[in-house]
Amino acid sequence: MTTPNWTLVIHGGAGSMSRTNLSAQDDAAARAGLSNALDAGEAILAAGGSALDAVEAAVRVLEDDPAFNAGRGSVFTFEGAIELDAAVMDGATRDAGAVTGVTRTRNPVSLARAVMEKSPHVLLSREGADGFSVEQQLGQVDPEWFAIPERRRQLEEMKARKSGAFDIDMKYGTVGAVALDVHGHVAAATSTGGLTGKRWGRIGDSPIIGAGTYADDRSCAVSSTGAGEFFIRAGAAHEICARVRMLGETLEQAGQAVFAEIKAMGGVGGVIITGPSGESAWIFNTPAMYRGKASGSGERRVAIYGDE
């Protein structure tokens, strides 16, 4: 039996970005951030490390990068707060951890992993998740550390339009990573600030295991980005894995089938997928998706727009 080659696929969100509305500076910043995240995950996988370590490392880089809507640079709620969600899943064991409504943990993806490994639970929320983070001695920051002026401007612009409860039309900056390691195991991680102007403690798909995040060595690992309500209703990440496992579909076939359902419901966004055979796919029905891929065969790619 041949040793599996490692694969890493990342995303920084799907949405309405185009060459006309994304400045050259923002384009370059996003590409640099994606490349840095690939570097972090690749270093672990190339050294024989685990897919779980690799996806956490890649997502931590994206969380710290203000170019993306996760960690520093997250969007504001309607009330002007920042509430962070994240999830991780280990395809070898189907262990999972997730957090929602976190306000002080610098790297929510690492808190999600702590929930998976250090608690008997899968999903912790709000004050409880913040308290558990302190107990686990994870890095804490003042909530203002996450805030950047551009996100405040986006909230004010959305409120001025008075077009709806939250901003469903702008770009979605959720970040995520999926990986296959040389041991044949897959893992997934997702992190987000949610939607600009979200209200009433809204929770999207990112921290919902089976909706925005899922990993199973028997099929694949998936991380989603987009209008989370639709991904929750479709059970998108699990549905893709189930189609691969039970119907024998390729990652591309399974992803396209689930996306057809999401589109029929009115949803937009994207997914990244990798499987234990080393194949990978990214699918999105928006004009663009920040994305990147690296593999043990030397492949290396960073892209934003649909025609790349």
CSV table of C-alpha atoms in Angstrom, one decimal, residues 120-245:
chain,number,residue,atom,x,y,z
A,120,PRO,CA,-17.0,16.1,27.5
A,121,HIS,CA,-19.0,18.4,25.1
A,122,VAL,CA,-19.0,19.4,21.4
A,123,LEU,CA,-20.5,22.9,21.4
A,124,LEU,CA,-20.0,25.6,24.0
A,125,SER,CA,-21.5,29.1,23.8
A,126,ARG,CA,-21.0,32.7,24.8
A,127,GLU,CA,-20.1,33.3,28.5
A,128,GLY,CA,-19.6,29.6,29.1
A,129,ALA,CA,-17.2,29.3,26.2
A,130,ASP,CA,-15.3,32.4,27.3
A,131,GLY,CA,-15.0,31.0,30.8
A,132,PHE,CA,-13.8,27.7,29.5
A,133,SER,CA,-11.2,29.5,27.4
A,134,VAL,CA,-9.8,31.2,30.5
A,135,GLU,CA,-9.7,27.9,32.4
A,136,GLN,CA,-7.7,26.4,29.5
A,137,GLN,CA,-5.3,29.3,29.6
A,138,LEU,CA,-5.8,30.2,26.0
A,139,GLY,CA,-4.7,33.6,24.7
A,140,GLN,CA,-7.1,36.3,25.7
A,141,VAL,CA,-7.4,39.8,24.2
A,142,ASP,CA,-9.5,42.9,24.8
A,143,PRO,CA,-12.5,42.7,22.4
A,144,GLU,CA,-11.3,45.9,20.7
A,145,TRP,CA,-8.3,44.0,19.4
A,146,PHE,CA,-10.6,42.2,16.9
A,147,ALA,CA,-12.1,45.5,15.6
A,148,ILE,CA,-10.9,47.3,12.5
A,149,PRO,CA,-12.3,50.6,11.0
A,150,GLU,CA,-13.4,49.0,7.7
A,151,ARG,CA,-15.8,46.6,9.5
A,152,ARG,CA,-17.3,49.5,11.5
A,153,ARG,CA,-17.8,51.3,8.2
A,154,GLN,CA,-19.5,48.3,6.7
A,155,LEU,CA,-22.0,48.1,9.6
A,156,GLU,CA,-22.8,51.8,9.3
A,157,GLU,CA,-23.3,51.5,5.6
A,158,MET,CA,-25.6,48.5,6.1
A,159,LYS,CA,-27.7,50.3,8.7
A,160,ALA,CA,-28.0,53.4,6.5
A,161,ARG,CA,-29.5,51.2,3.7
A,162,LYS,CA,-32.2,49.9,6.1
A,163,SER,CA,-32.6,47.0,3.6
A,164,GLY,CA,-32.9,44.2,6.1
A,165,ALA,CA,-31.9,42.7,9.4
A,166,PHE,CA,-28.4,41.8,8.4
A,167,ASP,CA,-26.1,42.1,5.4
A,168,ILE,CA,-26.7,39.0,3.2
A,169,ASP,CA,-25.3,40.5,0.0
A,170,MET,CA,-21.7,41.5,0.8
A,171,LYS,CA,-18.7,39.2,0.9
A,172,TYR,CA,-18.6,36.4,3.4
A,173,GLY,CA,-15.2,36.2,5.1
A,174,THR,CA,-15.5,32.9,7.0
A,175,VAL,CA,-12.2,31.1,6.9
A,176,GLY,CA,-11.5,27.4,6.9
A,177,ALA,CA,-9.1,24.6,6.2
A,178,VAL,CA,-9.3,20.9,5.3
A,179,ALA,CA,-6.4,18.5,5.2
A,180,LEU,CA,-5.2,15.0,4.5
A,181,ASP,CA,-2.0,13.9,6.3
A,182,VAL,CA,0.5,11.2,5.3
A,183,HIS,CA,-1.2,8.8,7.8
A,184,GLY,CA,-4.4,8.9,5.7
A,185,HIS,CA,-6.4,11.0,8.2
A,186,VAL,CA,-8.5,14.0,7.3
A,187,ALA,CA,-9.6,17.0,9.4
A,188,ALA,CA,-11.6,20.2,9.0
A,189,ALA,CA,-11.6,23.6,10.8
A,190,THR,CA,-13.8,26.7,10.3
A,191,SER,CA,-13.8,30.1,12.0
A,192,THR,CA,-15.9,33.2,11.5
A,193,GLY,CA,-17.2,36.5,12.8
A,194,GLY,CA,-20.5,35.8,11.2
A,195,LEU,CA,-22.6,38.3,9.2
A,196,THR,CA,-22.4,42.0,9.4
A,197,GLY,CA,-25.4,43.3,11.4
A,198,LYS,CA,-26.3,39.9,12.8
A,199,ARG,CA,-28.9,40.1,15.7
A,200,TRP,CA,-30.4,38.2,18.5
A,201,GLY,CA,-27.5,35.9,19.1
A,202,ARG,CA,-27.7,34.6,15.5
A,203,ILE,CA,-25.5,31.5,14.9
A,204,GLY,CA,-24.5,30.5,11.4
A,205,ASP,CA,-23.3,27.2,10.0
A,206,SER,CA,-19.6,27.4,10.8
A,207,PRO,CA,-19.8,26.0,14.4
A,208,ILE,CA,-22.6,23.6,13.5
A,209,ILE,CA,-21.0,20.1,13.0
A,210,GLY,CA,-22.5,18.7,9.8
A,211,ALA,CA,-23.5,22.0,8.4
A,212,GLY,CA,-20.4,24.2,8.0
A,213,THR,CA,-17.8,21.8,9.2
A,214,TYR,CA,-17.4,18.0,9.0
A,215,ALA,CA,-14.7,15.4,8.7
A,216,ASP,CA,-14.8,11.6,8.3
A,217,ASP,CA,-11.9,9.4,7.2
A,218,ARG,CA,-14.4,7.2,5.4
A,219,SER,CA,-15.3,10.0,3.0
A,220,CYS,CA,-13.9,13.5,3.2
A,221,ALA,CA,-13.4,16.7,5.2
A,222,VAL,CA,-15.5,19.8,4.4
A,223,SER,CA,-15.4,23.5,5.4
A,224,SER,CA,-18.1,25.9,4.2
A,225,THR,CA,-18.6,29.6,3.8
A,226,GLY,CA,-21.6,31.6,2.7
A,227,ALA,CA,-25.1,32.3,3.8
A,228,GLY,CA,-25.1,29.9,6.8
A,229,GLU,CA,-28.8,29.5,7.2
A,230,PHE,CA,-29.0,27.6,3.9
A,231,PHE,CA,-26.0,25.4,4.8
A,232,ILE,CA,-27.7,24.5,8.1
A,233,ARG,CA,-31.0,23.6,6.4
A,234,ALA,CA,-29.1,21.4,3.9
A,235,GLY,CA,-26.8,19.8,6.5
A,236,ALA,CA,-24.3,20.6,3.7
A,237,ALA,CA,-21.0,19.4,5.1
A,238,HIS,CA,-22.3,16.1,6.3
A,239,GLU,CA,-24.4,15.6,3.2
A,240,ILE,CA,-21.4,15.9,1.0
A,241,CYS,CA,-19.5,13.3,3.1
A,242,ALA,CA,-22.5,11.0,3.1
A,243,ARG,CA,-22.8,11.1,-0.7
A,244,VAL,CA,-19.2,10.3,-1.1
A,245,ARG,CA,-19.3,7.4,1.5
